[in-house]
Every structure is written in structure tokens, then in C-alpha cells.
């Protein structure tokens, strides 16, 4: 990485001269060089830009937000860059609330809805293009020649269908503003500080909850993006099967890296840390170290999802025999999880309770555990006491969208105690996990973990499996793997 001349500080975005980096190789900037860098640049302003694909949807979402909080100023920040180490930052991901309402993904952005009459006027506050007059564009670590060109405010207005203003002036304006205000907390400390005497935790939480519940039912654009994410994820799983021999020669990280390549080529990123868990690591629910061996005869539990450029993520799990064929005990456990998932998916329908798919899947797992003699029945007793949870541990699914665990701030009565509606998208992901040190089960079970997960859209008359492109039944999995490996030859 090249050594910038200046520190990456908020001062670099102001009208003040850009500061010199400590321990930089150049002692300073001569007046002649500074003057030279101000001129001789072509006009690169872009005109006639098309609105972003979801412009109509983001406008409708803002209208719904306006209707819910009439007469109140609403402030939704994107967030700021976070330092990874010294002068390097983590890749930026805008807050879901901000991206959902604007489609914009740049750091330091803020959406403000100002009350006007019976509605609101929405303005997006952004950093303008980096300044050429004070040298920021080539001296600042966040300047255009270091990290790339930002859109001008005029360009942003064309893309997002909103008036755009300089975000550097927003904090002071908010300090001086009067009237009721709500802000989405946790993303921009500077904006929160400007509002510290104007907001309350209770009122701000109401705003956060509303925006979370607004995402429970997806519009057509969102469903299309989720399908796009799933389709790329299917191709990522195929990539992994084709390189299992290389993973056996290295580690689980070869699997993680292979899937990541697909995510970065076709999408924005992975939607969450990939779980590439081979052998007994499959019994660790969120195994993301991915540094273990991939051994012949073991199972590989791959839980991964591609995130699209608009932040919608898939969340799919398959448990695959590394050698391409299940052993008898692996198949026995796998088929039990498959049957549980089939029961769970069948329970996903409009008008049904959200909990129905979980209850249906858990009943099947409890029945198998009793049948195998691992827990004493009857099944009703097992379910009432939750005894199956020693081996199944987690819930059977969750809402899916711009967050892998989407809508998490929604009220319980709207989410887990709610009713399914067309347009909702959720995962169905039962699992059985027999820890390597679990002395309550026969030796042959120990170290086997199986999870099968699909992304399910609630439709008008039932459901649609968005991830049906990946086989689930054990014999279909074996045939699919054989065909992929054969196609390599």
C-alpha cells in the first residue's frame, strides 16, 4: 500500500489546509507544487445520469416513513469509516436503515426528513467531491486520487432523486434546529452529539423498530435482489465442490476463499462470515475460523451467502460428503434433518403463524431422537422440556434481507409471534449436531454435524424455495457432486 502524505482526519474534509503526515518521506509541499496541482485538470462532471434501479421503491419507503412520524424531523445516518489498524479502514458498509431509504452507500451520508405541512421534505447530505483548491484531492488519505472519485452533489441528486447538500454543514444546522427529532443511533457519533439535547432513547427506538418492521414484507425489487443473491450463491457452492480435492490438500480456508471469489466477482461481498466447517467443526454452529483440515470420509458443512451490490444477501447451507458419498450413519442423520426441513418448508404459508415452521421441524427431529434411543419419549414430553435442544441447539430460521438476520429490531408480536404474509422471506434451517465429546450418544454419532438451509419466499398461495437450484435430498446431493466433479475432467 502506498504511503499517503497526510493523516486521514475529519480536518481533511474541511476548508483548512490539509495536514502533513507524520513520518512521510516528503518534508512538505512547495508553493509551486501546490499551485501546479490546482490546474490542468479536465472537467469530469457527469450529466444525464440515470436514477438508481430502486429509486421508485426508496421514494415509497420514505413516504411510508413520513406518514408514520408527521411533524417530526427524522435523521438517518449512513455511518463513518472504522479504523482497522493505524491508518487503514475496514471496508465501509452503510447502515441498513440509510441504504434502505436512499440506495446510497457512501460513508458519512445522512438522510434528513424535514417536516413540511402534512409531510416531509427529504434531503440527502453527502460529502461533495474532494477539494482541488486546498489540495485535499491529492493530499488527504480520503482524497480522490487515493480512494477514488466521489459523486458531486449534482450527480447524487440525479441518481437518488433527492436534493443533495454538503454533510459538513449538517451538524451545526441540527444543533440550531428546533422541534421534535428522532435519530437512528449507533452509526454517527458526530450527528448524535449535535442532537444530544433534542432526542430521547425511547423515541429513537420507535424509529428504529418501525424501519425494522417495514422490511418484514419485501417489495418486488427486493425479491429480485434476493433471488440474484441466491443464484450467485448456488454458483459459489458449485465452485466449492469442484475444488474439494484442493481443499483436502490445504484446509477449510480454500473453501472459504473459493466462495469469496464468487461473492466478489458477482456481488458486493459475502453477506456474513462464511462457515466452512469440516468434520467435527460442523458441530460448532458459527465456525468461522475455517482453519481446519478437510479429510476424506468427513462431512463439510458450508453455510454461505453472496451479498448483492444493493446489500441483499442469501443464506444457504448444505452439508456435503467430502468424498462425494455419505456413509450409512452420515446418511441416517442427514435424512432426518432433510425430513425435518421438508416439514418446516411445508408449514410456510400466508396466514400461518411464523413459529409453525420451527415447530414442525423440531417435532420431526424429536421423533428421530426418540426413535434412535438418544432421548426418552414420548415426543410431546421431549418438546415440552426442550430436550432435543442438546443436539439441535438453534432456532429453525429467521427473516432474511439486507441483514442476514433481517428485521431483528421488530417487535416480538410482529416477528416471532406474528403471522406470515406474502412477500416475507425467511430461512428454514434445521440441524443436528453430535459433539465429539458427547458421551450420551454412541461413538459413531460423535463429531457429525448436519444443517440444511434454504431461503423461502412466502407467496399468495404457499411458498417458493429461492434456493431450489441446489439439491437437498441425500441421493440428489451425491449425484450433483459426481456430475460437477465429472465435468471437470
Short mmCIF file of C-alpha atoms in Angstrom, two decimals:
data_model
loop_
_atom_site.label_atom_id
_atom_site.label_comp_id
_atom_site.label_asym_id
_atom_site.label_seq_id
_atom_site.Cartn_x
_atom_site.Cartn_y
_atom_site.Cartn_z
CA UNK A 1 0.00 0.00 0.00
CA UNK A 2 1.36 3.42 -0.93
CA UNK A 3 2.20 5.92 1.79
CA UNK A 4 -0.14 8.92 1.77
CA UNK A 5 1.22 12.32 2.62
CA UNK A 6 -1.40 13.24 5.17
CA UNK A 7 -3.39 11.76 8.03
CA UNK A 8 -6.94 10.61 7.44
CA UNK A 9 -8.75 13.04 9.73
CA UNK A 10 -12.01 14.98 9.61
CA UNK A 11 -9.91 18.12 9.13
CA UNK A 12 -9.06 16.86 5.65
CA UNK A 13 -12.70 17.38 4.68
CA UNK A 14 -12.81 20.99 5.92
CA UNK A 15 -11.66 24.20 4.33
CA UNK A 16 -8.49 24.10 6.45
CA UNK A 17 -5.19 23.22 4.75
CA UNK A 18 -4.54 19.50 4.62
CA UNK A 19 -2.18 18.37 7.37
CA UNK A 20 1.18 16.73 6.80
CA UNK A 21 1.55 13.02 7.60
CA UNK A 22 3.98 12.20 10.38
CA UNK A 23 6.96 10.19 9.10
CA UNK A 24 6.10 10.90 5.47
CA UNK A 25 9.01 10.78 3.04
CA UNK A 26 8.33 14.26 1.70
CA UNK A 27 9.16 17.11 4.12
CA UNK A 28 6.32 19.24 2.79
CA UNK A 29 4.62 20.69 -0.26
CA UNK A 30 6.23 23.57 -2.08
CA UNK A 31 4.12 26.53 -3.08
CA UNK A 32 4.96 25.80 -6.71
CA UNK A 33 3.75 22.18 -6.49
CA UNK A 34 0.59 23.17 -4.63
CA UNK A 35 -0.22 25.73 -7.29
CA UNK A 36 0.60 23.30 -10.08
CA UNK A 37 -1.82 20.70 -8.69
CA UNK A 38 -4.74 23.15 -8.74
CA UNK A 39 -4.96 23.42 -12.51
CA UNK A 40 -4.71 21.45 -15.71
CA UNK A 41 -7.50 19.01 -14.93
CA UNK A 42 -10.34 18.18 -17.31
CA UNK A 43 -13.96 18.77 -16.31
CA UNK A 44 -15.26 15.33 -15.34
CA UNK A 45 -18.74 16.31 -14.15
CA UNK A 46 -21.27 13.68 -15.24
CA UNK A 47 -24.58 14.72 -16.78
CA UNK A 48 -27.80 12.92 -17.66
CA UNK A 49 -27.28 10.14 -15.10
CA UNK A 50 -29.98 7.50 -14.77
CA UNK A 51 -31.67 7.09 -11.38
CA UNK A 52 -30.67 4.02 -9.39
CA UNK A 53 -32.75 0.92 -10.12
CA UNK A 54 -34.65 1.11 -6.84
CA UNK A 55 -35.39 4.87 -6.93
CA UNK A 56 -39.17 4.34 -7.03
CA UNK A 57 -39.00 1.89 -4.14
CA UNK A 58 -36.85 4.11 -1.94
CA UNK A 59 -39.23 7.00 -2.56
CA UNK A 60 -42.19 4.86 -1.49
CA UNK A 61 -40.33 3.78 1.65
CA UNK A 62 -39.61 7.39 2.57
CA UNK A 63 -43.28 8.25 2.04
CA UNK A 64 -44.32 5.49 4.45
CA UNK A 65 -41.79 6.75 6.99
CA UNK A 66 -43.09 10.30 6.61
CA UNK A 67 -46.67 9.18 7.19
CA UNK A 68 -45.70 7.34 10.38
CA UNK A 69 -43.98 10.33 12.03
CA UNK A 70 -45.79 13.51 10.90
CA UNK A 71 -44.39 16.81 12.10
CA UNK A 72 -41.09 15.34 13.30
CA UNK A 73 -37.56 15.76 11.95
CA UNK A 74 -36.09 12.32 11.13
CA UNK A 75 -32.34 11.78 10.88
CA UNK A 76 -30.93 8.55 9.43
CA UNK A 77 -27.11 8.35 9.15
CA UNK A 78 -25.08 6.01 6.95
CA UNK A 79 -22.20 5.80 9.42
CA UNK A 80 -18.50 6.54 9.26
CA UNK A 81 -15.35 4.67 8.32
CA UNK A 82 -13.95 2.48 11.10
CA UNK A 83 -10.24 2.03 11.64
CA UNK A 84 -8.94 -1.48 11.17
CA UNK A 85 -5.37 -0.71 12.18
CA UNK A 86 -3.41 2.54 12.34
CA UNK A 87 -4.28 4.29 9.05
CA UNK A 88 -6.26 1.52 7.31
CA UNK A 89 -10.02 1.14 7.49
CA UNK A 90 -12.49 -1.68 7.26
CA UNK A 91 -14.47 -1.78 4.02
CA UNK A 92 -17.42 0.54 4.54
CA UNK A 93 -20.98 -0.73 4.62
CA UNK A 94 -23.70 1.85 5.08
CA UNK A 95 -26.33 1.32 7.76
CA UNK A 96 -29.22 -0.79 6.54
CA UNK A 97 -31.75 1.87 7.54
CA UNK A 98 -29.98 4.51 5.43
CA UNK A 99 -29.38 2.26 2.41
CA UNK A 100 -32.99 1.02 2.54
CA UNK A 101 -34.35 4.57 2.35
CA UNK A 102 -31.87 6.06 -0.14
CA UNK A 103 -30.00 3.38 -2.09
CA UNK A 104 -26.81 5.32 -1.34
CA UNK A 105 -23.86 3.51 0.22
CA UNK A 106 -21.20 6.15 0.88
CA UNK A 107 -19.67 6.91 4.26
CA UNK A 108 -20.74 9.97 6.27
CA UNK A 109 -24.03 10.31 4.39
CA UNK A 110 -27.15 11.34 6.30
CA UNK A 111 -30.79 11.34 5.22
CA UNK A 112 -32.90 14.05 6.84
CA UNK A 113 -36.67 14.31 6.57
CA UNK A 114 -37.77 17.84 7.47
CA UNK A 115 -41.45 18.27 8.37
CA UNK A 116 -43.27 20.38 5.77
CA UNK A 117 -47.03 20.81 6.02
CA UNK A 118 -48.61 17.39 6.21
CA UNK A 119 -45.48 15.57 5.04
CA UNK A 120 -41.72 15.94 4.86
CA UNK A 121 -39.03 17.22 2.54
CA UNK A 122 -36.22 14.69 2.24
CA UNK A 123 -32.59 15.76 1.71
CA UNK A 124 -29.55 13.55 1.38
CA UNK A 125 -26.43 15.04 2.95
CA UNK A 126 -23.17 13.83 1.44
CA UNK A 127 -19.52 14.73 1.13
CA UNK A 128 -19.02 16.64 -2.12
CA UNK A 129 -16.14 15.83 -4.43
CA UNK A 130 -12.78 16.29 -2.74
CA UNK A 131 -11.46 19.85 -2.89
CA UNK A 132 -8.83 20.73 -5.50
CA UNK A 133 -8.30 24.23 -4.18
CA UNK A 134 -6.86 23.21 -0.79
CA UNK A 135 -5.13 20.07 -2.12
CA UNK A 136 -7.42 17.59 -0.36
CA UNK A 137 -7.98 15.60 -3.55
CA UNK A 138 -4.33 14.52 -3.72
CA UNK A 139 -3.02 15.06 -0.18
CA UNK A 140 -5.74 13.56 2.01
CA UNK A 141 -5.83 9.82 2.59
CA UNK A 142 -9.52 10.02 1.66
CA UNK A 143 -8.91 12.28 -1.32
CA UNK A 144 -9.94 11.42 -4.85
CA UNK A 145 -6.51 10.36 -6.07
CA UNK A 146 -6.15 7.94 -3.13
CA UNK A 147 -9.54 6.24 -2.79
CA UNK A 148 -11.41 7.23 -5.95
CA UNK A 149 -13.85 9.81 -7.16
CA UNK A 150 -16.98 10.67 -5.22
CA UNK A 151 -20.12 11.79 -6.99
CA UNK A 152 -20.71 15.51 -6.95
CA UNK A 153 -23.83 16.71 -5.16
CA UNK A 154 -25.48 17.45 -8.53
CA UNK A 155 -24.70 13.92 -9.72
CA UNK A 156 -26.10 12.48 -6.48
CA UNK A 157 -29.37 14.33 -6.99
CA UNK A 158 -29.76 12.69 -10.40
CA UNK A 159 -29.02 9.22 -9.06
CA UNK A 160 -31.07 9.21 -5.87
CA UNK A 161 -33.94 11.54 -6.78
CA UNK A 162 -33.31 13.76 -3.76
CA UNK A 163 -31.93 17.22 -3.12
CA UNK A 164 -28.30 16.80 -2.02
CA UNK A 165 -26.40 19.08 0.35
CA UNK A 166 -22.95 19.22 1.94
CA UNK A 167 -22.92 16.99 5.02
CA UNK A 168 -20.13 19.05 6.60
CA UNK A 169 -22.71 21.76 7.32
CA UNK A 170 -25.34 19.44 8.78
CA UNK A 171 -24.20 19.08 12.40
CA UNK A 172 -24.32 22.81 13.03
CA UNK A 173 -27.74 23.08 11.38
CA UNK A 174 -29.06 20.28 13.58
CA UNK A 175 -27.71 21.97 16.71
CA UNK A 176 -29.69 25.09 15.88
CA UNK A 177 -32.87 23.30 14.79
CA UNK A 178 -35.97 23.21 16.96
CA UNK A 179 -38.93 20.87 17.16
CA UNK A 180 -39.23 17.13 17.76
CA UNK A 181 -36.41 15.00 16.36
CA UNK A 182 -35.70 11.28 16.04
CA UNK A 183 -32.36 9.77 15.01
CA UNK A 184 -31.21 6.23 14.22
CA UNK A 185 -28.48 5.72 16.77
CA UNK A 186 -25.23 3.83 16.71
CA UNK A 187 -23.80 4.94 13.37
CA UNK A 188 -22.60 8.55 13.55
CA UNK A 189 -21.36 9.93 16.87
CA UNK A 190 -20.99 13.45 15.48
CA UNK A 191 -24.61 13.63 14.35
CA UNK A 192 -25.81 12.19 17.66
CA UNK A 193 -23.76 14.74 19.59
CA UNK A 194 -25.38 17.55 17.62
CA UNK A 195 -28.80 16.23 18.67
CA UNK A 196 -27.96 15.23 22.22
CA UNK A 197 -30.38 17.67 23.88
CA UNK A 198 -33.17 17.11 21.34
CA UNK A 199 -33.73 13.33 21.31
CA UNK A 200 -34.69 10.57 23.71
CA UNK A 201 -33.78 6.90 23.71
CA UNK A 202 -37.42 5.81 23.72
CA UNK A 203 -38.42 7.94 20.73
CA UNK A 204 -35.33 6.93 18.76
CA UNK A 205 -36.03 3.26 19.43
CA UNK A 206 -39.53 3.69 17.99
CA UNK A 207 -37.96 4.94 14.76
CA UNK A 208 -35.53 2.01 14.66
CA UNK A 209 -38.33 -0.51 15.29
CA UNK A 210 -40.53 1.00 12.58
CA UNK A 211 -37.75 0.77 9.99
CA UNK A 212 -37.05 -2.82 11.00
CA UNK A 213 -40.70 -3.84 10.69
CA UNK A 214 -41.01 -2.01 7.36
CA UNK A 215 -38.60 -4.59 5.93
CA UNK A 216 -40.64 -7.62 7.01
CA UNK A 217 -42.51 -7.68 3.69
CA UNK A 218 -40.26 -7.34 0.64
CA UNK A 219 -41.25 -5.43 -2.48
CA UNK A 220 -40.63 -6.80 -5.98
CA UNK A 221 -37.25 -5.12 -6.27
CA UNK A 222 -36.09 -6.74 -3.04
CA UNK A 223 -37.35 -10.17 -4.04
CA UNK A 224 -35.47 -9.87 -7.32
CA UNK A 225 -32.28 -8.90 -5.50
CA UNK A 226 -32.63 -11.82 -3.08
CA UNK A 227 -33.08 -14.21 -5.99
CA UNK A 228 -29.98 -12.72 -7.61
CA UNK A 229 -28.04 -13.26 -4.38
CA UNK A 230 -29.23 -16.86 -4.17
CA UNK A 231 -28.37 -17.61 -7.80
CA UNK A 232 -24.81 -16.39 -7.27
CA UNK A 233 -24.64 -18.42 -4.07
CA UNK A 234 -25.64 -21.56 -5.96
CA UNK A 235 -22.74 -20.97 -8.35
CA UNK A 236 -20.45 -20.43 -5.37
CA UNK A 237 -21.41 -23.82 -3.94
CA UNK A 238 -20.71 -25.41 -7.31
CA UNK A 239 -17.29 -23.73 -7.31
CA UNK A 240 -16.53 -25.30 -3.93
CA UNK A 241 -17.48 -28.83 -4.97
CA UNK A 242 -15.17 -28.56 -7.96
CA UNK A 243 -12.16 -27.75 -5.75
CA UNK A 244 -12.70 -30.14 -2.87
CA UNK A 245 -9.55 -32.04 -3.85
CA UNK A 246 -7.53 -28.84 -3.41
CA UNK A 247 -9.23 -28.17 -0.09
CA UNK A 248 -8.24 -31.64 1.09
CA UNK A 249 -4.64 -30.72 0.31
CA UNK A 250 -4.85 -27.43 2.21
CA UNK A 251 -7.64 -26.53 4.65
CA UNK A 252 -11.13 -25.17 5.10
CA UNK A 253 -9.76 -21.77 4.06
CA UNK A 254 -9.50 -22.95 0.48
CA UNK A 255 -13.27 -23.44 0.58
CA UNK A 256 -13.82 -20.04 2.18
CA UNK A 257 -11.58 -18.35 -0.39
CA UNK A 258 -13.23 -20.13 -3.31
CA UNK A 259 -16.69 -18.96 -2.27
CA UNK A 260 -15.41 -15.45 -1.55
CA UNK A 261 -14.13 -15.15 -5.11
CA UNK A 262 -17.65 -15.78 -6.45
CA UNK A 263 -19.10 -13.26 -3.97
CA UNK A 264 -16.69 -10.53 -5.01
CA UNK A 265 -16.96 -11.19 -8.74
CA UNK A 266 -20.77 -11.30 -8.88
CA UNK A 267 -21.72 -9.30 -5.80
CA UNK A 268 -20.56 -6.80 -3.23
CA UNK A 269 -19.20 -9.26 -0.68
CA UNK A 270 -20.26 -12.23 1.38
CA UNK A 271 -23.34 -11.43 3.43
CA UNK A 272 -21.71 -12.78 6.60
CA UNK A 273 -18.61 -14.70 7.59
CA UNK A 274 -18.57 -17.96 5.63
CA UNK A 275 -18.86 -21.11 7.73
CA UNK A 276 -16.70 -23.79 6.08
CA UNK A 277 -16.81 -26.45 8.76
CA UNK A 278 -15.38 -29.88 8.03
CA UNK A 279 -15.53 -32.91 10.29
CA UNK A 280 -16.30 -32.13 13.95
CA UNK A 281 -16.11 -28.39 13.25
CA UNK A 282 -19.60 -28.78 11.75
CA UNK A 283 -20.84 -29.13 15.33
CA UNK A 284 -19.75 -25.53 16.09
CA UNK A 285 -22.70 -23.51 14.87
CA UNK A 286 -20.78 -20.41 13.80
CA UNK A 287 -17.39 -21.88 12.94
CA UNK A 288 -15.70 -19.06 11.02
CA UNK A 289 -12.04 -19.72 11.82
CA UNK A 290 -12.01 -22.08 8.85
CA UNK A 291 -8.50 -23.26 9.59
CA UNK A 292 -9.09 -26.97 9.99
CA UNK A 293 -8.40 -29.94 7.73
CA UNK A 294 -10.79 -31.26 5.10
CA UNK A 295 -10.49 -35.02 5.42
CA UNK A 296 -11.79 -37.83 3.21
CA UNK A 297 -14.73 -39.55 4.87
CA UNK A 298 -15.85 -36.42 6.73
CA UNK A 299 -18.77 -34.10 6.08
CA UNK A 300 -18.37 -30.47 5.07
CA UNK A 301 -20.99 -28.05 6.40
CA UNK A 302 -20.91 -24.98 4.18
CA UNK A 303 -23.08 -22.05 5.32
CA UNK A 304 -22.52 -19.12 2.97
CA UNK A 305 -24.27 -16.35 1.08
CA UNK A 306 -23.43 -13.82 -1.62
CA UNK A 307 -24.44 -10.23 -0.92
CA UNK A 308 -25.57 -8.21 -3.95
CA UNK A 309 -24.37 -4.71 -4.75
CA UNK A 310 -27.59 -3.44 -3.14
CA UNK A 311 -26.84 -5.30 0.15
CA UNK A 312 -29.36 -8.14 -0.15
CA UNK A 313 -27.88 -11.43 0.98
CA UNK A 314 -28.57 -15.10 0.52
CA UNK A 315 -28.14 -17.51 3.44
CA UNK A 316 -27.81 -21.13 2.32
CA UNK A 317 -26.36 -24.23 3.98
CA UNK A 318 -25.52 -27.61 2.54
CA UNK A 319 -23.80 -30.48 4.29
CA UNK A 320 -21.70 -32.40 1.78
CA UNK A 321 -19.70 -35.64 1.97
CA UNK A 322 -16.12 -34.66 1.19
CA UNK A 323 -15.65 -37.85 -0.83
CA UNK A 324 -18.97 -37.43 -2.61
CA UNK A 325 -20.85 -40.24 -0.85
CA UNK A 326 -22.44 -40.39 2.59
CA UNK A 327 -21.56 -43.20 4.99
CA UNK A 328 -24.53 -45.06 6.47
CA UNK A 329 -24.52 -43.12 9.74
CA UNK A 330 -24.00 -39.79 7.95
CA UNK A 331 -26.93 -40.55 5.65
CA UNK A 332 -29.12 -41.56 8.58
CA UNK A 333 -28.54 -38.23 10.32
CA UNK A 334 -28.69 -36.23 7.09
CA UNK A 335 -32.00 -37.76 6.05
CA UNK A 336 -33.51 -36.93 9.44
CA UNK A 337 -32.54 -33.28 9.01
CA UNK A 338 -33.87 -33.33 5.43
CA UNK A 339 -37.23 -34.70 6.63
CA UNK A 340 -37.36 -32.01 9.32
CA UNK A 341 -36.66 -29.32 6.74
CA UNK A 342 -39.35 -30.70 4.43
CA UNK A 343 -41.86 -30.43 7.27
CA UNK A 344 -40.69 -26.91 8.07
CA UNK A 345 -40.92 -25.68 4.48
CA UNK A 346 -44.39 -27.21 4.11
CA UNK A 347 -45.54 -25.10 7.08
CA UNK A 348 -44.53 -21.80 5.42
CA UNK A 349 -47.72 -20.29 4.03
CA UNK A 350 -49.60 -16.97 4.17
CA UNK A 351 -51.83 -16.72 7.21
CA UNK A 352 -49.80 -19.29 9.12
CA UNK A 353 -48.00 -18.44 12.32
CA UNK A 354 -44.33 -17.58 12.00
CA UNK A 355 -43.49 -20.25 14.59
CA UNK A 356 -45.21 -23.03 12.64
CA UNK A 357 -42.19 -23.98 10.52
CA UNK A 358 -39.96 -24.16 13.59
CA UNK A 359 -42.43 -26.33 15.49
CA UNK A 360 -42.91 -28.67 12.53
CA UNK A 361 -39.18 -29.20 12.03
CA UNK A 362 -38.47 -29.64 15.73
CA UNK A 363 -41.15 -32.31 16.02
CA UNK A 364 -39.51 -34.41 13.30
CA UNK A 365 -36.09 -34.10 14.95
CA UNK A 366 -37.54 -35.02 18.34
CA UNK A 367 -39.25 -38.07 16.82
CA UNK A 368 -35.95 -39.29 15.34
CA UNK A 369 -34.03 -38.77 18.55
CA UNK A 370 -36.62 -40.81 20.45
CA UNK A 371 -36.64 -43.48 17.71
CA UNK A 372 -32.84 -43.76 17.91
CA UNK A 373 -32.97 -44.13 21.69
CA UNK A 374 -30.96 -40.98 22.35
CA UNK A 375 -33.67 -39.38 24.49
CA UNK A 376 -36.58 -40.86 26.40
CA UNK A 377 -40.03 -40.20 24.97
CA UNK A 378 -42.81 -39.60 24.45
CA UNK A 379 -42.18 -36.93 21.83
CA UNK A 380 -44.59 -34.46 23.49
CA UNK A 381 -42.52 -34.65 26.67
CA UNK A 382 -39.31 -34.08 24.76
CA UNK A 383 -40.72 -31.00 23.02
CA UNK A 384 -42.30 -29.60 26.18
CA UNK A 385 -39.00 -29.82 28.05
CA UNK A 386 -36.88 -28.86 25.05
CA UNK A 387 -34.70 -31.96 25.48
CA UNK A 388 -34.00 -32.17 21.74
CA UNK A 389 -32.05 -28.93 22.00
CA UNK A 390 -28.95 -30.75 23.28
CA UNK A 391 -28.46 -31.87 19.68
CA UNK A 392 -30.28 -29.22 17.64
CA UNK A 393 -29.47 -26.09 19.69
CA UNK A 394 -30.73 -23.24 17.49
CA UNK A 395 -33.99 -21.94 16.10
CA UNK A 396 -35.10 -23.24 12.72
CA UNK A 397 -34.87 -19.97 10.80
CA UNK A 398 -35.06 -16.20 10.64
CA UNK A 399 -36.08 -13.32 8.39
CA UNK A 400 -33.70 -12.56 5.52
CA UNK A 401 -32.97 -9.39 3.57
CA UNK A 402 -30.42 -6.58 3.79
CA UNK A 403 -29.19 -8.15 7.01
CA UNK A 404 -28.66 -11.88 7.17
CA UNK A 405 -30.79 -11.79 10.35
CA UNK A 406 -33.10 -9.14 8.98
CA UNK A 407 -35.72 -7.14 10.89
CA UNK A 408 -34.07 -8.03 14.21
CA UNK A 409 -35.35 -4.88 15.95
CA UNK A 410 -39.00 -5.64 15.11
CA UNK A 411 -41.44 -6.16 17.95
CA UNK A 412 -41.89 -9.76 19.07
CA UNK A 413 -45.59 -9.61 18.24
CA UNK A 414 -44.75 -8.57 14.68
CA UNK A 415 -41.98 -11.14 14.18
CA UNK A 416 -41.79 -14.47 16.03
CA UNK A 417 -45.34 -14.16 17.36
CA UNK A 418 -46.62 -12.74 14.09
CA UNK A 419 -48.37 -14.10 11.01
CA UNK A 420 -46.70 -14.85 7.69
CA UNK A 421 -47.61 -12.62 4.74
CA UNK A 422 -46.83 -12.81 1.02
CA UNK A 423 -43.50 -11.11 0.38
CA UNK A 424 -41.81 -12.25 3.55
CA UNK A 425 -38.53 -14.13 3.04
CA UNK A 426 -37.15 -16.43 5.70
CA UNK A 427 -34.71 -19.27 6.12
CA UNK A 428 -35.66 -22.81 7.09
CA UNK A 429 -32.56 -24.47 8.55
CA UNK A 430 -32.93 -27.38 10.96
CA UNK A 431 -29.81 -29.16 12.13
CA UNK A 432 -28.48 -31.99 14.27
CA UNK A 433 -25.08 -31.72 15.94
CA UNK A 434 -23.41 -34.51 17.88
CA UNK A 435 -20.39 -33.09 19.63
CA UNK A 436 -17.16 -35.07 19.50
CA UNK A 437 -17.10 -35.29 23.32
CA UNK A 438 -20.79 -36.14 23.84
CA UNK A 439 -20.79 -39.35 25.88
CA UNK A 440 -24.60 -39.61 25.80
CA UNK A 441 -24.59 -40.84 22.19
CA UNK A 442 -22.91 -43.85 20.57
CA UNK A 443 -19.39 -43.34 19.28
CA UNK A 444 -20.47 -43.47 15.65
CA UNK A 445 -22.60 -40.32 16.05
CA UNK A 446 -19.87 -38.21 17.62
CA UNK A 447 -18.35 -35.44 15.53
CA UNK A 448 -21.17 -35.41 12.96
CA UNK A 449 -22.98 -32.13 12.33
CA UNK A 450 -25.65 -31.61 9.67
CA UNK A 451 -27.59 -28.50 8.70
CA UNK A 452 -29.66 -27.88 5.58
CA UNK A 453 -30.82 -24.32 4.93
CA UNK A 454 -32.88 -22.72 2.20
CA UNK A 455 -34.31 -19.26 1.55
CA UNK A 456 -38.09 -19.35 1.31
CA UNK A 457 -40.40 -16.68 -0.11
CA UNK A 458 -43.98 -16.59 1.19
CA UNK A 459 -46.28 -16.38 -1.84
CA UNK A 460 -50.02 -15.77 -2.24
CA UNK A 461 -50.77 -19.50 -2.24
CA UNK A 462 -47.87 -21.04 -0.32
CA UNK A 463 -44.14 -20.59 -0.73
CA UNK A 464 -41.29 -20.66 -3.23
CA UNK A 465 -37.84 -22.01 -2.47
CA UNK A 466 -35.48 -19.37 -3.87
CA UNK A 467 -32.52 -21.73 -3.42
CA UNK A 468 -34.08 -24.76 -5.10
CA UNK A 469 -31.20 -24.70 -7.58
CA UNK A 470 -29.12 -26.60 -5.03
CA UNK A 471 -30.14 -30.23 -4.42
CA UNK A 472 -31.15 -31.24 -0.90
CA UNK A 473 -32.07 -34.93 -0.84
CA UNK A 474 -29.08 -37.13 0.00
CA UNK A 475 -29.11 -39.14 -3.23
CA UNK A 476 -29.51 -35.95 -5.29
CA UNK A 477 -26.58 -34.37 -3.45
CA UNK A 478 -24.36 -37.34 -4.32
CA UNK A 479 -25.40 -37.27 -7.98
CA UNK A 480 -24.90 -33.50 -8.17
CA UNK A 481 -21.40 -33.73 -6.70
CA UNK A 482 -20.45 -36.56 -9.05
CA UNK A 483 -21.67 -34.60 -12.06
CA UNK A 484 -19.70 -31.49 -11.05
CA UNK A 485 -16.53 -33.45 -10.49
CA UNK A 486 -17.06 -35.31 -13.74
CA UNK A 487 -17.50 -32.07 -15.66
CA UNK A 488 -14.00 -31.04 -14.59
CA UNK A 489 -12.49 -33.96 -16.49
#
